[in-house]
Amino acid sequence: VEVVSKDNGEPLYTFSEPEFTAPFSVKSNGKTISDRRYVGIGATDSHFITATNMGEIRYQSYGDDEESDSAATLLKLQIDACKMRVHDKRASIFAIGGREQELTVWDAETAKGARSSTEFSKPSSAPIFKSKNVCHDFLDMRVPVWITDLQFMDDNTTNPTIAISTGYKQIRIYDAKAQQRPVHDWEVSKHPINHILVSHAKQELFFSDNEGNLQKMDLRTGRIIGGYKGIAGAVKAIALSEDGSKVAAAGLDRFLRVYEADGMHRMLHRAYVKQRVSQVVWDWEHRDVDQEEIDQRDADSIWE
């Protein structure tokens, strides 16, 4: 894990997870897991949060001294995790899910694990929310669980609303204060869904699958209301501009594309970025100011 300066790219802090160097082999859900990888990361001004596919959650303070190591909180959850996200409003709240791993929401302040830099331990309390699998299908067969992505949909940290995608083509909405099963369950794709993004501007959700399809759906009805063309590989990252007018997407074909979020969904910009992209972020602090806007301001306000 590296913290770098956004001004010049110089590294400010580096942390190496000791568990990554240890060889291991574990069988889970009919396959063998022999390597660790990060499935989620978050950060605050004082510490960072990571999760691995082995269910290892780390809350680590910045710094290289013994005091920062002793301040780490290490939780051990279920293995074969696929995605972890930290709540935007409260960093101690995180949600996680994966293969045959139901959606769970935890509060790291109450579910304290090991206070050590080398050992992970099980939480000392239950999650604040744990989902239940959907009902059996029309053949009365159990529906398998495979959560590929998830996102908090509101600011509620006690009973959050969460959207998830699955490797079995569904988008599901969970309301923690209503019930443990999803309040909405839509099959929206012909292929496994990789990534989702809930719009902050409208009641819409963007999702991408492993065949290069990027689409938009109405969260009120579950109906597909648009798609974005020209993508050759699986989309791994989606980002929406601050005003909600543009959506950026990138993935395995090594192109960054910017589209109109609404209207004709035209491609506005395309750039070859030379590598496979796993994340895209809009810089909301940057804003172009035209001459007319400058002319409308007082000279005093410009100097201020």
Short mmCIF file of C-alpha atoms in Angstrom, two decimals:
data_model
loop_
_atom_site.label_atom_id
_atom_site.label_comp_id
_atom_site.label_asym_id
_atom_site.label_seq_id
_atom_site.Cartn_x
_atom_site.Cartn_y
_atom_site.Cartn_z
CA VAL A 1 0.00 0.00 0.00
CA GLU A 2 1.41 3.36 -1.00
CA VAL A 3 0.40 6.93 -0.22
CA VAL A 4 1.68 9.36 -2.85
CA SER A 5 1.55 13.10 -3.27
CA LYS A 6 -1.07 14.18 -5.79
CA ASP A 7 1.10 17.21 -6.63
CA ASN A 8 4.25 15.43 -7.79
CA GLY A 9 3.62 11.68 -7.36
CA GLU A 10 6.34 11.21 -4.77
CA PRO A 11 5.73 8.43 -2.22
CA LEU A 12 4.80 9.70 1.25
CA TYR A 13 4.22 6.39 3.03
CA THR A 14 4.63 2.72 2.12
CA PHE A 15 3.30 -0.36 3.90
CA SER A 16 3.94 -4.01 3.07
CA GLU A 17 1.43 -6.59 4.34
CA PRO A 18 3.44 -9.38 6.03
CA GLU A 19 0.79 -11.99 5.20
CA PHE A 20 1.37 -11.55 1.46
CA THR A 21 4.81 -13.17 1.60
CA ALA A 22 3.67 -16.39 3.28
CA PRO A 23 2.92 -19.28 0.85
CA PHE A 24 -0.38 -21.06 1.36
CA SER A 25 -3.02 -23.13 -0.43
CA VAL A 26 -6.68 -23.27 0.59
CA LYS A 27 -9.62 -24.97 -1.09
CA SER A 28 -12.82 -22.97 -1.19
CA ASN A 29 -16.01 -23.35 -3.21
CA GLY A 30 -14.50 -25.97 -5.49
CA LYS A 31 -11.30 -24.10 -6.32
CA THR A 32 -7.86 -23.62 -4.84
CA ILE A 33 -6.75 -20.21 -3.57
CA SER A 34 -2.98 -19.86 -3.50
CA ASP A 35 -2.41 -16.10 -3.67
CA ARG A 36 -3.59 -13.10 -1.71
CA ARG A 37 -4.92 -9.96 -3.38
CA TYR A 38 -6.62 -6.81 -2.23
CA VAL A 39 -10.37 -6.62 -2.82
CA GLY A 40 -10.94 -3.19 -1.27
CA ILE A 41 -9.12 -0.17 0.08
CA GLY A 42 -10.11 3.02 1.90
CA ALA A 43 -8.31 5.89 3.59
CA THR A 44 -8.73 8.72 6.08
CA ASP A 45 -6.35 11.45 7.22
CA SER A 46 -4.96 9.18 9.94
CA HIS A 47 -5.12 5.60 8.64
CA PHE A 48 -5.93 3.29 5.72
CA ILE A 49 -8.25 0.30 5.46
CA THR A 50 -7.61 -2.79 3.33
CA ALA A 51 -9.31 -6.13 2.72
CA THR A 52 -7.90 -9.24 1.07
CA ASN A 53 -9.63 -12.13 -0.67
CA MET A 54 -8.80 -14.19 2.44
CA GLY A 55 -11.12 -12.01 4.52
CA GLU A 56 -8.30 -10.12 6.28
CA ILE A 57 -9.33 -6.58 7.25
CA ARG A 58 -6.66 -4.12 8.35
CA TYR A 59 -7.15 -0.68 9.91
CA GLN A 60 -3.59 0.65 9.91
CA SER A 61 -2.31 4.02 11.13
CA TYR A 62 0.20 5.84 8.96
CA GLY A 63 3.80 5.71 10.13
CA ASP A 64 6.65 3.24 10.42
CA ASP A 65 7.10 3.20 14.17
CA GLU A 66 5.96 0.68 16.78
CA GLU A 67 3.17 2.97 17.93
CA SER A 68 1.52 2.84 14.50
CA ASP A 69 1.80 -0.98 14.44
CA SER A 70 0.14 -1.25 17.84
CA ALA A 71 -2.67 1.00 16.61
CA ALA A 72 -3.61 -1.46 13.87
CA THR A 73 -6.93 -3.31 14.11
CA LEU A 74 -6.92 -6.70 12.37
CA LEU A 75 -10.13 -8.63 11.67
CA LYS A 76 -10.44 -12.11 10.20
CA LEU A 77 -13.64 -12.74 8.22
CA GLN A 78 -14.77 -15.43 5.78
CA ILE A 79 -12.41 -16.35 2.93
CA ASP A 80 -13.04 -15.94 -0.81
CA ALA A 81 -14.14 -12.32 -0.49
CA CYS A 82 -14.59 -10.45 -3.77
CA LYS A 83 -15.32 -6.86 -2.74
CA MET A 84 -15.06 -4.58 0.28
CA ARG A 85 -16.14 -0.95 0.47
CA VAL A 86 -15.81 1.61 3.27
CA HIS A 87 -18.68 3.96 4.08
CA ASP A 88 -18.05 7.48 2.78
CA LYS A 89 -19.32 9.20 5.94
CA ARG A 90 -17.83 6.93 8.61
CA ALA A 91 -14.63 5.04 7.97
CA SER A 92 -15.22 2.41 10.66
CA ILE A 93 -18.24 1.08 8.74
CA PHE A 94 -17.48 -1.32 5.89
CA ALA A 95 -19.38 -3.88 3.82
CA ILE A 96 -17.98 -7.07 2.31
CA GLY A 97 -19.17 -10.01 0.23
CA GLY A 98 -17.90 -12.70 -2.13
CA ARG A 99 -18.28 -16.26 -3.34
CA GLU A 100 -20.71 -18.08 -1.06
CA GLN A 101 -20.27 -15.13 1.28
CA GLU A 102 -23.40 -13.17 2.04
CA LEU A 103 -23.33 -9.39 2.29
CA THR A 104 -22.27 -8.27 5.77
CA VAL A 105 -21.82 -4.78 7.21
CA TRP A 106 -19.39 -4.29 10.10
CA ASP A 107 -18.40 -1.56 12.50
CA ALA A 108 -14.69 -1.88 13.23
CA GLU A 109 -15.07 0.13 16.44
CA THR A 110 -17.30 -2.51 18.03
CA ALA A 111 -16.09 -5.65 16.20
CA LYS A 112 -12.54 -5.28 17.42
CA GLY A 113 -10.13 -8.00 16.38
CA ALA A 114 -6.47 -8.44 17.25
CA ARG A 115 -4.47 -5.38 18.31
CA SER A 116 -1.32 -6.71 16.69
CA SER A 117 0.67 -6.13 13.54
CA THR A 118 1.00 -9.84 12.72
CA GLU A 119 -2.16 -11.74 13.75
CA PHE A 120 -5.71 -11.52 12.48
CA SER A 121 -8.56 -12.66 14.73
CA LYS A 122 -12.29 -13.10 14.49
CA PRO A 123 -14.49 -10.10 15.42
CA SER A 124 -15.64 -9.86 19.00
CA SER A 125 -19.22 -9.01 18.01
CA ALA A 126 -21.74 -9.75 15.28
CA PRO A 127 -22.07 -7.63 12.13
CA ILE A 128 -24.56 -4.77 12.22
CA PHE A 129 -26.24 -6.32 9.16
CA LYS A 130 -26.08 -9.71 7.45
CA SER A 131 -28.15 -10.54 4.40
CA LYS A 132 -30.07 -13.73 3.74
CA ASN A 133 -29.98 -15.56 0.45
CA VAL A 134 -32.94 -15.16 -1.87
CA CYS A 135 -35.64 -17.83 -1.88
CA HIS A 136 -35.11 -21.06 -3.80
CA ASP A 137 -35.69 -20.99 -7.56
CA PHE A 138 -38.66 -22.49 -9.41
CA LEU A 139 -37.04 -25.93 -9.16
CA ASP A 140 -36.73 -25.47 -5.37
CA MET A 141 -32.94 -25.35 -5.76
CA ARG A 142 -30.73 -23.15 -3.63
CA VAL A 143 -29.53 -20.02 -5.45
CA PRO A 144 -25.70 -19.72 -5.31
CA VAL A 145 -24.08 -16.59 -3.87
CA TRP A 146 -21.42 -14.59 -5.74
CA ILE A 147 -21.16 -10.89 -4.87
CA THR A 148 -18.85 -9.12 -7.33
CA ASP A 149 -19.35 -5.47 -6.32
CA LEU A 150 -21.27 -3.39 -3.79
CA GLN A 151 -21.89 0.23 -2.89
CA PHE A 152 -23.54 2.17 -0.06
CA MET A 153 -26.51 4.16 -1.37
CA ASP A 154 -27.14 6.59 1.50
CA ASP A 155 -25.52 8.30 4.49
CA ASN A 156 -27.19 6.04 7.07
CA THR A 157 -24.52 4.16 9.03
CA THR A 158 -26.90 2.27 11.33
CA ASN A 159 -29.32 0.80 8.79
CA PRO A 160 -27.73 1.45 5.39
CA THR A 161 -29.17 0.80 1.95
CA ILE A 162 -26.72 -1.12 -0.23
CA ALA A 163 -26.64 -2.09 -3.91
CA ILE A 164 -24.78 -5.21 -4.99
CA SER A 165 -24.02 -6.97 -8.27
CA THR A 166 -23.54 -10.70 -8.73
CA GLY A 167 -21.65 -13.04 -10.99
CA TYR A 168 -25.05 -14.50 -11.87
CA LYS A 169 -26.26 -11.35 -13.71
CA GLN A 170 -28.33 -9.75 -10.93
CA ILE A 171 -28.53 -6.31 -9.33
CA ARG A 172 -29.94 -6.41 -5.80
CA ILE A 173 -30.88 -3.67 -3.35
CA TYR A 174 -30.74 -4.32 0.40
CA ASP A 175 -32.44 -2.12 2.99
CA ALA A 176 -31.02 -2.98 6.42
CA LYS A 177 -33.94 -1.47 8.30
CA ALA A 178 -36.53 -3.39 6.26
CA GLN A 179 -35.37 -7.01 5.96
CA GLN A 180 -32.39 -9.28 5.44
CA ARG A 181 -33.40 -10.37 1.97
CA PRO A 182 -33.15 -7.90 -0.93
CA VAL A 183 -36.02 -5.47 -1.38
CA HIS A 184 -35.29 -5.49 -5.14
CA ASP A 185 -33.79 -8.31 -7.19
CA TRP A 186 -33.36 -7.74 -10.94
CA GLU A 187 -31.64 -9.88 -13.58
CA VAL A 188 -30.32 -7.19 -15.91
CA SER A 189 -27.56 -8.78 -17.97
CA LYS A 190 -26.70 -11.81 -20.05
CA HIS A 191 -23.20 -11.95 -18.55
CA PRO A 192 -21.59 -11.77 -15.09
CA ILE A 193 -21.58 -8.21 -13.76
CA ASN A 194 -18.18 -6.81 -12.78
CA HIS A 195 -18.79 -3.31 -11.50
CA ILE A 196 -21.61 -1.01 -10.41
CA LEU A 197 -21.90 2.71 -9.71
CA VAL A 198 -24.91 4.34 -8.06
CA SER A 199 -25.52 7.83 -9.45
CA HIS A 200 -25.41 10.70 -6.96
CA ALA A 201 -27.45 12.89 -9.32
CA LYS A 202 -30.43 10.70 -10.25
CA GLN A 203 -32.19 7.47 -9.28
CA GLU A 204 -29.95 5.53 -11.65
CA LEU A 205 -27.28 2.85 -11.48
CA PHE A 206 -24.49 2.15 -13.98
CA PHE A 207 -23.19 -1.40 -14.37
CA SER A 208 -20.71 -3.26 -16.56
CA ASP A 209 -20.24 -6.93 -17.36
CA ASN A 210 -17.29 -9.05 -18.46
CA GLU A 211 -18.15 -8.68 -22.17
CA GLY A 212 -17.49 -4.94 -22.48
CA ASN A 213 -21.09 -3.79 -22.01
CA LEU A 214 -21.72 -0.62 -20.01
CA GLN A 215 -25.38 0.11 -19.28
CA LYS A 216 -27.62 2.27 -17.12
CA MET A 217 -30.76 1.23 -15.26
CA ASP A 218 -33.58 2.98 -13.41
CA LEU A 219 -33.38 2.18 -9.69
CA ARG A 220 -37.13 2.69 -9.30
CA THR A 221 -38.20 0.11 -11.87
CA GLY A 222 -35.11 -1.98 -12.65
CA ARG A 223 -35.52 -1.15 -16.35
CA ILE A 224 -32.48 -0.66 -18.63
CA ILE A 225 -32.61 2.93 -19.91
CA GLY A 226 -29.42 3.19 -21.96
CA GLY A 227 -26.12 1.74 -23.06
CA TYR A 228 -22.68 3.01 -24.11
CA LYS A 229 -20.99 1.67 -27.23
CA GLY A 230 -17.43 1.29 -28.47
CA ILE A 231 -15.88 -0.68 -25.57
CA ALA A 232 -13.83 -3.73 -26.55
CA GLY A 233 -12.88 -5.32 -23.20
CA ALA A 234 -14.42 -5.81 -19.78
CA VAL A 235 -15.06 -2.52 -17.94
CA LYS A 236 -13.36 -2.48 -14.53
CA ALA A 237 -14.05 1.11 -13.45
CA ILE A 238 -16.87 3.64 -13.81
CA ALA A 239 -16.94 7.22 -12.53
CA LEU A 240 -19.57 9.97 -12.76
CA SER A 241 -18.80 13.68 -12.98
CA GLU A 242 -19.89 16.02 -10.19
CA ASP A 243 -22.91 17.36 -12.09
CA GLY A 244 -23.85 13.90 -13.36
CA SER A 245 -23.59 14.91 -17.02
CA LYS A 246 -20.61 12.71 -17.98
CA VAL A 247 -19.59 9.15 -17.19
CA ALA A 248 -16.06 7.80 -17.56
CA ALA A 249 -15.22 4.14 -18.09
CA ALA A 250 -12.02 2.12 -18.46
CA GLY A 251 -10.88 -1.47 -18.27
CA LEU A 252 -9.03 -4.24 -20.02
CA ASP A 253 -8.86 -2.67 -23.49
CA ARG A 254 -6.58 0.08 -22.05
CA PHE A 255 -8.78 2.96 -23.21
CA LEU A 256 -10.32 5.65 -21.04
CA ARG A 257 -13.64 6.79 -22.49
CA VAL A 258 -15.90 9.67 -21.47
CA TYR A 259 -19.57 9.59 -22.50
CA GLU A 260 -22.63 11.75 -22.21
CA ALA A 261 -24.45 10.30 -19.21
CA ASP A 262 -27.86 11.15 -20.72
CA GLY A 263 -29.26 12.03 -24.12
CA MET A 264 -27.63 10.23 -27.05
CA HIS A 265 -24.87 8.74 -24.85
CA ARG A 266 -22.23 9.97 -27.30
CA MET A 267 -18.55 9.31 -26.71
CA LEU A 268 -16.97 12.70 -25.93
CA HIS A 269 -13.36 11.67 -25.36
CA ARG A 270 -11.12 8.64 -25.74
CA ALA A 271 -7.52 8.20 -24.63
CA TYR A 272 -5.15 5.24 -24.77
CA VAL A 273 -3.60 4.90 -21.31
CA LYS A 274 -1.13 2.05 -22.08
CA GLN A 275 -2.23 -0.23 -19.24
CA ARG A 276 -5.22 -2.10 -17.93
CA VAL A 277 -7.15 0.21 -15.64
CA SER A 278 -8.73 -0.84 -12.36
CA GLN A 279 -10.00 2.53 -11.09
CA VAL A 280 -11.10 5.92 -12.45
CA VAL A 281 -11.72 9.04 -10.34
CA TRP A 282 -13.04 12.47 -11.33
CA ASP A 283 -11.25 15.49 -9.85
CA TRP A 284 -14.19 17.54 -8.59
CA GLU A 285 -11.92 20.31 -7.33
CA HIS A 286 -10.83 21.26 -10.86
CA ARG A 287 -13.12 23.67 -12.70
CA ASP A 288 -12.63 25.69 -15.88
CA VAL A 289 -13.62 29.35 -15.57
CA ASP A 290 -14.56 31.23 -18.73
CA GLN A 291 -14.09 34.93 -19.41
CA GLU A 292 -17.76 35.80 -19.02
CA GLU A 293 -17.77 34.44 -15.49
CA ILE A 294 -14.68 36.48 -14.65
CA ASP A 295 -16.26 39.65 -16.02
CA GLN A 296 -19.25 39.20 -13.75
CA ARG A 297 -17.19 39.26 -10.61
CA ASP A 298 -15.92 42.27 -8.74
CA ALA A 299 -12.22 42.99 -8.88
CA ASP A 300 -12.06 42.78 -5.09
CA SER A 301 -13.46 39.23 -5.05
CA ILE A 302 -10.90 38.17 -7.66
CA TRP A 303 -8.03 39.48 -5.52
CA GLU A 304 -9.49 37.76 -2.45
#
